[in-house]
């Protein structure tokens, strides 16, 4: 299973609603949960790191056609975060 498969599926499933509520914004997903919509990629990433540290999360730009801007780390947890 791809590390972000759950998030990608959730983004795809939510896309019709996201296009209405968050067009041209950036959606942050953790698992199947939409955390929120953000005005910039940087804001979405900042919130993702604030909430989840180095755990994986997904940021996707809500556009037509859909454009994905994502980031993941395949690292062991930092001792400071455990």
PDB file of C-alpha atoms in Angstrom:
ATOM      1  CA  UNK A   1       0.000   0.000   0.000  1.00  0.00           C
ATOM      2  CA  UNK A   2       1.276   3.469  -0.901  1.00  0.00           C
ATOM      3  CA  UNK A   3       2.111   5.491   2.249  1.00  0.00           C
ATOM      4  CA  UNK A   4      -0.514   8.118   1.398  1.00  0.00           C
ATOM      5  CA  UNK A   5      -3.100   5.899  -0.295  1.00  0.00           C
ATOM      6  CA  UNK A   6      -5.792   6.621   2.302  1.00  0.00           C
ATOM      7  CA  UNK A   7      -5.233  10.386   1.998  1.00  0.00           C
ATOM      8  CA  UNK A   8      -5.230  10.265  -1.816  1.00  0.00           C
ATOM      9  CA  UNK A   9      -8.481   8.298  -1.875  1.00  0.00           C
ATOM     10  CA  UNK A  10     -10.059  10.711   0.619  1.00  0.00           C
ATOM     11  CA  UNK A  11      -8.942  13.712  -1.473  1.00  0.00           C
ATOM     12  CA  UNK A  12     -10.414  12.162  -4.633  1.00  0.00           C
ATOM     13  CA  UNK A  13     -13.677  11.273  -2.893  1.00  0.00           C
ATOM     14  CA  UNK A  14     -14.006  14.765  -1.390  1.00  0.00           C
ATOM     15  CA  UNK A  15     -13.022  16.620  -4.567  1.00  0.00           C
ATOM     16  CA  UNK A  16     -16.578  17.597  -5.637  1.00  0.00           C
ATOM     17  CA  UNK A  17     -17.204  19.234  -2.252  1.00  0.00           C
ATOM     18  CA  UNK A  18     -13.693  20.683  -2.125  1.00  0.00           C
ATOM     19  CA  UNK A  19     -14.203  22.361  -5.500  1.00  0.00           C
ATOM     20  CA  UNK A  20     -17.208  24.179  -4.059  1.00  0.00           C
ATOM     21  CA  UNK A  21     -15.787  25.073  -0.640  1.00  0.00           C
ATOM     22  CA  UNK A  22     -12.032  25.388  -1.279  1.00  0.00           C
ATOM     23  CA  UNK A  23     -11.428  26.124  -4.975  1.00  0.00           C
ATOM     24  CA  UNK A  24      -7.834  27.303  -5.583  1.00  0.00           C
ATOM     25  CA  UNK A  25      -6.901  26.565  -1.971  1.00  0.00           C
ATOM     26  CA  UNK A  26      -4.875  23.735  -0.427  1.00  0.00           C
ATOM     27  CA  UNK A  27      -6.589  20.861   1.394  1.00  0.00           C
ATOM     28  CA  UNK A  28      -4.798  19.108   4.248  1.00  0.00           C
ATOM     29  CA  UNK A  29      -5.676  15.457   4.904  1.00  0.00           C
ATOM     30  CA  UNK A  30      -4.522  13.086   7.605  1.00  0.00           C
ATOM     31  CA  UNK A  31      -5.873   9.626   6.964  1.00  0.00           C
ATOM     32  CA  UNK A  32      -9.415   9.980   5.626  1.00  0.00           C
ATOM     33  CA  UNK A  33      -9.979  13.220   7.571  1.00  0.00           C
ATOM     34  CA  UNK A  34     -10.054  16.632   5.916  1.00  0.00           C
ATOM     35  CA  UNK A  35      -8.211  18.819   8.406  1.00  0.00           C
ATOM     36  CA  UNK A  36      -8.985  22.039   6.559  1.00  0.00           C
ATOM     37  CA  UNK A  37      -8.517  24.304   3.573  1.00  0.00           C
ATOM     38  CA  UNK A  38      -5.664  26.820   3.474  1.00  0.00           C
ATOM     39  CA  UNK A  39      -4.855  29.823   1.317  1.00  0.00           C
ATOM     40  CA  UNK A  40      -1.273  28.739   0.641  1.00  0.00           C
ATOM     41  CA  UNK A  41       0.772  25.565   0.398  1.00  0.00           C
ATOM     42  CA  UNK A  42       3.045  26.940   3.118  1.00  0.00           C
ATOM     43  CA  UNK A  43       0.112  27.457   5.510  1.00  0.00           C
ATOM     44  CA  UNK A  44      -1.147  23.923   4.906  1.00  0.00           C
ATOM     45  CA  UNK A  45       2.323  22.433   5.409  1.00  0.00           C
ATOM     46  CA  UNK A  46       2.876  24.495   8.557  1.00  0.00           C
ATOM     47  CA  UNK A  47      -0.392  23.198  10.021  1.00  0.00           C
ATOM     48  CA  UNK A  48       0.469  19.630   9.009  1.00  0.00           C
ATOM     49  CA  UNK A  49       3.857  19.777  10.731  1.00  0.00           C
ATOM     50  CA  UNK A  50       2.337  21.506  13.756  1.00  0.00           C
ATOM     51  CA  UNK A  51      -0.242  18.749  14.190  1.00  0.00           C
ATOM     52  CA  UNK A  52       1.599  15.655  12.979  1.00  0.00           C
ATOM     53  CA  UNK A  53       5.326  16.323  13.183  1.00  0.00           C
ATOM     54  CA  UNK A  54       7.122  13.976  10.824  1.00  0.00           C
ATOM     55  CA  UNK A  55       4.158  11.609  10.435  1.00  0.00           C
ATOM     56  CA  UNK A  56       2.829  11.543   6.897  1.00  0.00           C
ATOM     57  CA  UNK A  57       0.028  13.831   5.795  1.00  0.00           C
ATOM     58  CA  UNK A  58      -1.235  15.028   2.430  1.00  0.00           C
ATOM     59  CA  UNK A  59      -1.631  18.492   0.973  1.00  0.00           C
ATOM     60  CA  UNK A  60      -3.495  18.752  -2.326  1.00  0.00           C
ATOM     61  CA  UNK A  61      -4.301  21.870  -4.320  1.00  0.00           C
ATOM     62  CA  UNK A  62      -7.986  22.101  -5.160  1.00  0.00           C
ATOM     63  CA  UNK A  63      -8.100  23.112  -8.818  1.00  0.00           C
ATOM     64  CA  UNK A  64      -9.670  22.129 -12.101  1.00  0.00           C
ATOM     65  CA  UNK A  65      -8.116  19.903 -13.271  1.00  0.00           C
ATOM     66  CA  UNK A  66      -6.935  18.696  -9.852  1.00  0.00           C
ATOM     67  CA  UNK A  67      -3.264  19.359  -9.173  1.00  0.00           C
ATOM     68  CA  UNK A  68      -1.516  17.523  -6.383  1.00  0.00           C
ATOM     69  CA  UNK A  69       1.170  19.097  -4.272  1.00  0.00           C
ATOM     70  CA  UNK A  70       2.187  16.547  -1.682  1.00  0.00           C
ATOM     71  CA  UNK A  71       4.951  15.838   0.746  1.00  0.00           C
ATOM     72  CA  UNK A  72       5.853  12.781   2.716  1.00  0.00           C
ATOM     73  CA  UNK A  73       8.795  11.691   4.783  1.00  0.00           C
ATOM     74  CA  UNK A  74       9.893   8.103   4.934  1.00  0.00           C
ATOM     75  CA  UNK A  75      11.910   8.562   8.114  1.00  0.00           C
ATOM     76  CA  UNK A  76      11.931   6.990  11.516  1.00  0.00           C
ATOM     77  CA  UNK A  77      10.272   9.164  14.182  1.00  0.00           C
ATOM     78  CA  UNK A  78      12.496  11.715  15.834  1.00  0.00           C
ATOM     79  CA  UNK A  79      13.002  10.898  19.547  1.00  0.00           C
ATOM     80  CA  UNK A  80      11.736  14.381  20.427  1.00  0.00           C
ATOM     81  CA  UNK A  81       8.339  13.532  18.849  1.00  0.00           C
ATOM     82  CA  UNK A  82       7.813  10.213  20.608  1.00  0.00           C
TER      83      UNK A  82
END
